[in-house]
PDB file of C-alpha atoms in Angstrom:
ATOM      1  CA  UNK A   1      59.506 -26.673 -30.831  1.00 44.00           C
ATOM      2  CA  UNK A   2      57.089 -28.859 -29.275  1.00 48.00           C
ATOM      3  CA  UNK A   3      53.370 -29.060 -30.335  1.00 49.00           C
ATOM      4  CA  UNK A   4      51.438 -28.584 -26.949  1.00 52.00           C
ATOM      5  CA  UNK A   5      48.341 -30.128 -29.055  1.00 55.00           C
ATOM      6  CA  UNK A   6      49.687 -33.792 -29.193  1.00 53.00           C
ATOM      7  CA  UNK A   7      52.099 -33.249 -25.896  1.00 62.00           C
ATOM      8  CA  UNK A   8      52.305 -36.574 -23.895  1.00 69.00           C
ATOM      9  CA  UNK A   9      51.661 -38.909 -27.042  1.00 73.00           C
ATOM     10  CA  UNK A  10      54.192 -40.028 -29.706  1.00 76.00           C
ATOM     11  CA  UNK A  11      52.222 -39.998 -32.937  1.00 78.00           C
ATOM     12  CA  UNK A  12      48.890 -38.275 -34.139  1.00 81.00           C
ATOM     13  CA  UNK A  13      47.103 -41.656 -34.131  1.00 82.00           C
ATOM     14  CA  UNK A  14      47.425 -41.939 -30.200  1.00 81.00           C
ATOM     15  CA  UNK A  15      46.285 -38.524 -29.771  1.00 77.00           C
ATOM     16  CA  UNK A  16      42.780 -39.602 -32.350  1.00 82.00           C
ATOM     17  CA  UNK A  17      42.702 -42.602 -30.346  1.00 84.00           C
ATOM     18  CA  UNK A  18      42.519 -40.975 -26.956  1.00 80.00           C
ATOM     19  CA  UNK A  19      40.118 -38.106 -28.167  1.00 80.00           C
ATOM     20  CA  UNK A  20      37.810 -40.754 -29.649  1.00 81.00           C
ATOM     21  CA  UNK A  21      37.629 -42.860 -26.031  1.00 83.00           C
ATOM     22  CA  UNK A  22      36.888 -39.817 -24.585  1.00 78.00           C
ATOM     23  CA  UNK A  23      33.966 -38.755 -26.567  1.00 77.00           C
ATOM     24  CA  UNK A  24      32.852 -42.926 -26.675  1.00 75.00           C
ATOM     25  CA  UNK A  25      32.683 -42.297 -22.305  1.00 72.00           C
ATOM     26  CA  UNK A  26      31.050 -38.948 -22.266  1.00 67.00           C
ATOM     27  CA  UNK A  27      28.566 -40.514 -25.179  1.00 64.00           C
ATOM     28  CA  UNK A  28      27.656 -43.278 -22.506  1.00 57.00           C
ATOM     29  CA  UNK A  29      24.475 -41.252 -21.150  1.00 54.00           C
ATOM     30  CA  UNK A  30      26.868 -40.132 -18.552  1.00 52.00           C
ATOM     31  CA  UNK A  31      26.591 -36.461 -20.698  1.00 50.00           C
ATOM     32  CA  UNK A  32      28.572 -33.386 -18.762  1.00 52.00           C
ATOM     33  CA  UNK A  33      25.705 -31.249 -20.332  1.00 56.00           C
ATOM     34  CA  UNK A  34      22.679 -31.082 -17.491  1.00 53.00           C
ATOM     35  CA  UNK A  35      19.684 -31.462 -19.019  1.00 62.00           C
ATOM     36  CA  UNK A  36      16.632 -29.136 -18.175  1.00 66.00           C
ATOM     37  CA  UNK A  37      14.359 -31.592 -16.417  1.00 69.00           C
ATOM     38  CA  UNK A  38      17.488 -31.862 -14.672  1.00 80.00           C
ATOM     39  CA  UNK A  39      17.913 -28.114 -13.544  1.00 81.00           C
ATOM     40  CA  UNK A  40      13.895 -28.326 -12.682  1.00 81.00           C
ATOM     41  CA  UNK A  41      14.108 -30.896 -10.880  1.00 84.00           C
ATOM     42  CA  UNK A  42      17.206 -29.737  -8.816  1.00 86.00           C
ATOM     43  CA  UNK A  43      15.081 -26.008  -8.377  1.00 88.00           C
ATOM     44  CA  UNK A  44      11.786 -28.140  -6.774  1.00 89.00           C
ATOM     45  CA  UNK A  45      14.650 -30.417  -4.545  1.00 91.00           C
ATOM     46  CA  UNK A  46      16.011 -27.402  -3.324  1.00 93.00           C
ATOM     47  CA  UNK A  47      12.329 -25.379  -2.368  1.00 93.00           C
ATOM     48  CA  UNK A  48      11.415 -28.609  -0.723  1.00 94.00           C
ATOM     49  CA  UNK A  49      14.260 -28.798   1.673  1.00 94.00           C
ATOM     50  CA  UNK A  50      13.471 -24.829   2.150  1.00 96.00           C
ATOM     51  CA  UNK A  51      10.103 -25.664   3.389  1.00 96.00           C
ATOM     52  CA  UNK A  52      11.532 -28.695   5.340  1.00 96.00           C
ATOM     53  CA  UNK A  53      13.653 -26.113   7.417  1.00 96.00           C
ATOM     54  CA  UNK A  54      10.619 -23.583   7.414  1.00 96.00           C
ATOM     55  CA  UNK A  55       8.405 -26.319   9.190  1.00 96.00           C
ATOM     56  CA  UNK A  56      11.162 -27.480  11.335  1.00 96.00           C
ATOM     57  CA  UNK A  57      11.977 -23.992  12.084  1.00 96.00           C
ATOM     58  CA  UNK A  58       8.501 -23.251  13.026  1.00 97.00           C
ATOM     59  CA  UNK A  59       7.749 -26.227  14.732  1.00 97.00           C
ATOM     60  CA  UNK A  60      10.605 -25.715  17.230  1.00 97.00           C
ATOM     61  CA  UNK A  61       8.695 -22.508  17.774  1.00 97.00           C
ATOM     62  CA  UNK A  62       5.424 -23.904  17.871  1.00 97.00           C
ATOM     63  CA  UNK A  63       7.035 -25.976  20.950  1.00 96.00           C
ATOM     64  CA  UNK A  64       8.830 -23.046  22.664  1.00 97.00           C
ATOM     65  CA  UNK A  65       5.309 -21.480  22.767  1.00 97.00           C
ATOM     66  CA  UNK A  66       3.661 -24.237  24.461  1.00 96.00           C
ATOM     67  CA  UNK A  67       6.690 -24.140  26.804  1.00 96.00           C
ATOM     68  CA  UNK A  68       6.390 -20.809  28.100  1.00 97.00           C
ATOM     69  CA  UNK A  69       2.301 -20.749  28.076  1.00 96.00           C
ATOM     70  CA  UNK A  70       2.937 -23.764  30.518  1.00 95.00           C
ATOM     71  CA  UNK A  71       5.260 -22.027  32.389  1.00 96.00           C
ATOM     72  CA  UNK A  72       2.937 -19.201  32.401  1.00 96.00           C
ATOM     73  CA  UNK A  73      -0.134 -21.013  33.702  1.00 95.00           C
ATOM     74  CA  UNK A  74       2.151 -22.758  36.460  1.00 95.00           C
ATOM     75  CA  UNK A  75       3.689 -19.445  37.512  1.00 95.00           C
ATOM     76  CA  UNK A  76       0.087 -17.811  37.592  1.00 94.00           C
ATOM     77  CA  UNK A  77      -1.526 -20.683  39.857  1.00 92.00           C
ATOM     78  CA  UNK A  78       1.296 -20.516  42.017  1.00 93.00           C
ATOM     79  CA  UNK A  79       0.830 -16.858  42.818  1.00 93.00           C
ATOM     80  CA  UNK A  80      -2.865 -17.381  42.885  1.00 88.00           C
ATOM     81  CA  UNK A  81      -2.376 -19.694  45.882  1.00 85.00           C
ATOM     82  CA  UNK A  82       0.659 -17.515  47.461  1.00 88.00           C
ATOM     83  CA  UNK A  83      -1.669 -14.434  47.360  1.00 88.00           C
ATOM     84  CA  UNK A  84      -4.830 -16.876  48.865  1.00 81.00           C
ATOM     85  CA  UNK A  85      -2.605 -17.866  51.303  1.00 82.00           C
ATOM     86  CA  UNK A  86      -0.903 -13.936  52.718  1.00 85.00           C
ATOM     87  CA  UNK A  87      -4.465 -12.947  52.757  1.00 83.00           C
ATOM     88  CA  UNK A  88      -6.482 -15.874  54.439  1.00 79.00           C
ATOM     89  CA  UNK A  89      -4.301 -17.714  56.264  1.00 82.00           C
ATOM     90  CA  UNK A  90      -3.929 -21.346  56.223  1.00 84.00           C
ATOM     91  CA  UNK A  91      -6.295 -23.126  54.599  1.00 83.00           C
ATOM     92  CA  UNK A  92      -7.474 -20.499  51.940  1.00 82.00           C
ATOM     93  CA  UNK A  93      -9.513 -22.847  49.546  1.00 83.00           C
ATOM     94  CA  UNK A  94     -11.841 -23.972  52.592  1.00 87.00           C
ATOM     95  CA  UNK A  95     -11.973 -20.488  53.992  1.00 86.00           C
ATOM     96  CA  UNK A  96     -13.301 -19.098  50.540  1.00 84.00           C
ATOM     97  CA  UNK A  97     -15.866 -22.028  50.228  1.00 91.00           C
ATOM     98  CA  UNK A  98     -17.031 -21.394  53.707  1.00 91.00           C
ATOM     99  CA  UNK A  99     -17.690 -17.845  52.019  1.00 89.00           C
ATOM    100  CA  UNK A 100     -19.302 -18.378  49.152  1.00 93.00           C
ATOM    101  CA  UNK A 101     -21.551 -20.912  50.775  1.00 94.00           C
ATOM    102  CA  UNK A 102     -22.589 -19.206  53.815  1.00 92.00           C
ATOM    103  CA  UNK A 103     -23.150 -15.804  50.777  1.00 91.00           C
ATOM    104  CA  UNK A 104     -25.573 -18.534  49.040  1.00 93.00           C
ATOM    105  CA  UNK A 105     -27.523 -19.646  52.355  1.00 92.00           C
ATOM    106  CA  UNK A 106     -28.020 -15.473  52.735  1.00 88.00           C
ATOM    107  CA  UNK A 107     -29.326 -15.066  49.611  1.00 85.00           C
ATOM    108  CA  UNK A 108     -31.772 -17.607  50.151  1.00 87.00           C
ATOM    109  CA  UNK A 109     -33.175 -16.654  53.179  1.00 85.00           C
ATOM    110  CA  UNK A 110     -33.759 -12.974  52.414  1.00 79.00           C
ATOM    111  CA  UNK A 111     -35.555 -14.315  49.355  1.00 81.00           C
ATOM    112  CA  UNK A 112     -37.920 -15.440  51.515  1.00 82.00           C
ATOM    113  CA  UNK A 113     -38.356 -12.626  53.640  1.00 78.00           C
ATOM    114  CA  UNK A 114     -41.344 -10.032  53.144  1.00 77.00           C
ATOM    115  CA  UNK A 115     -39.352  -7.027  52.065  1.00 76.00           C
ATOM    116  CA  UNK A 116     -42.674  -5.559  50.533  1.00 76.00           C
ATOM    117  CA  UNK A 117     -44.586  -5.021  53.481  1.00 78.00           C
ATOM    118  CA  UNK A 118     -41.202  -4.508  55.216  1.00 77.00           C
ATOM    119  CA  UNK A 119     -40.836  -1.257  52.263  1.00 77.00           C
ATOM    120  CA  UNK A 120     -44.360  -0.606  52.775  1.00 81.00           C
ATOM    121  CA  UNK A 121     -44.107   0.439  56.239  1.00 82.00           C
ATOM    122  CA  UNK A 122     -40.529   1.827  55.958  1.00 83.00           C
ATOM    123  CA  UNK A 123     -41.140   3.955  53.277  1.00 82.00           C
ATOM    124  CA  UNK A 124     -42.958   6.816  55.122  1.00 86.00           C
ATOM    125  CA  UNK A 125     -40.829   6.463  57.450  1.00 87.00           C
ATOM    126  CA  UNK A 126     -37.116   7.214  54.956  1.00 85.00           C
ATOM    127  CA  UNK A 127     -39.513  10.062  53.066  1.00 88.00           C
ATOM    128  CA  UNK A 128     -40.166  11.825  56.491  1.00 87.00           C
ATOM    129  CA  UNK A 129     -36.428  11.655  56.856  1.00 86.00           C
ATOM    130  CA  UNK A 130     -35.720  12.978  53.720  1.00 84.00           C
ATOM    131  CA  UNK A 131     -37.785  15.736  53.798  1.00 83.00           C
ATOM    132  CA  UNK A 132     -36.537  16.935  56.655  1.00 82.00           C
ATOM    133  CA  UNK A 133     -32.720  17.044  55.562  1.00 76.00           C
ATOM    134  CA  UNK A 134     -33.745  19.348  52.445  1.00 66.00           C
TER     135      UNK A 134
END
């Protein structure tokens, strides 16, 4: 019967020799064992690439955002004008400034008109009125 222990080498010696080159290259610093600032150090390398995907994650989301709020604002400015245009014509932009300037010139010239001697002698005149429809 064969000894499975020393299979593969002739004499005992060659088996002591082998075993004792094997433990000289494990013995090198080269140890099979991982050390424990090893395993630390392997934990905080593996968190940091988890936050390296989180921020690349959320920075591809970050820039999808800004995407569609662009979007948004061009979509919204383009219906702004389509909806200035179906409702005033050509030239919207002008028409409206026409608008709000002529509103402004109004404003400024009844200002200047006397509305309180204007309500002074109107007033008798919108209680008579009044009285009468009670």
């Amino acid at each position: 019967m064969t000894n499975i222990r020393t299979h593969g080498f002739d004499t005992e010696a060659q088996l002591q020799e082998h075993l004792a080159e094997m433990e000289a290259e494990t013995s090198d610093g080269s140890d099979l064992a991982v050390r424990p600032v090893d395993l630390a150090q392997m934990r905080e390398q593996r968190s940091l690439a988890r936050l390296r995907d989180e921020i690349e994650t959320l920075r591809r989301q970050v820039a999808l955002v800004k995407e569609e709020a662009s979007m948004l604002a061009k979509n919204s400015a383009r219906r702004v004008d389509r909806d200035a245009h179906r409702q005033l014509g050509d030239y919207p932009w002008a028409k409206l400034a026409g608008a709000m300037a002529s509103s402004f010139v109004a404003g400024r010239l009844l200002r200047r008109l006397p509305f309180g001697t204007l309500a002074t002698a109107a007033l008798p005149l919108v209680t008579a009125r009044l009285a009468k429809s009670r």
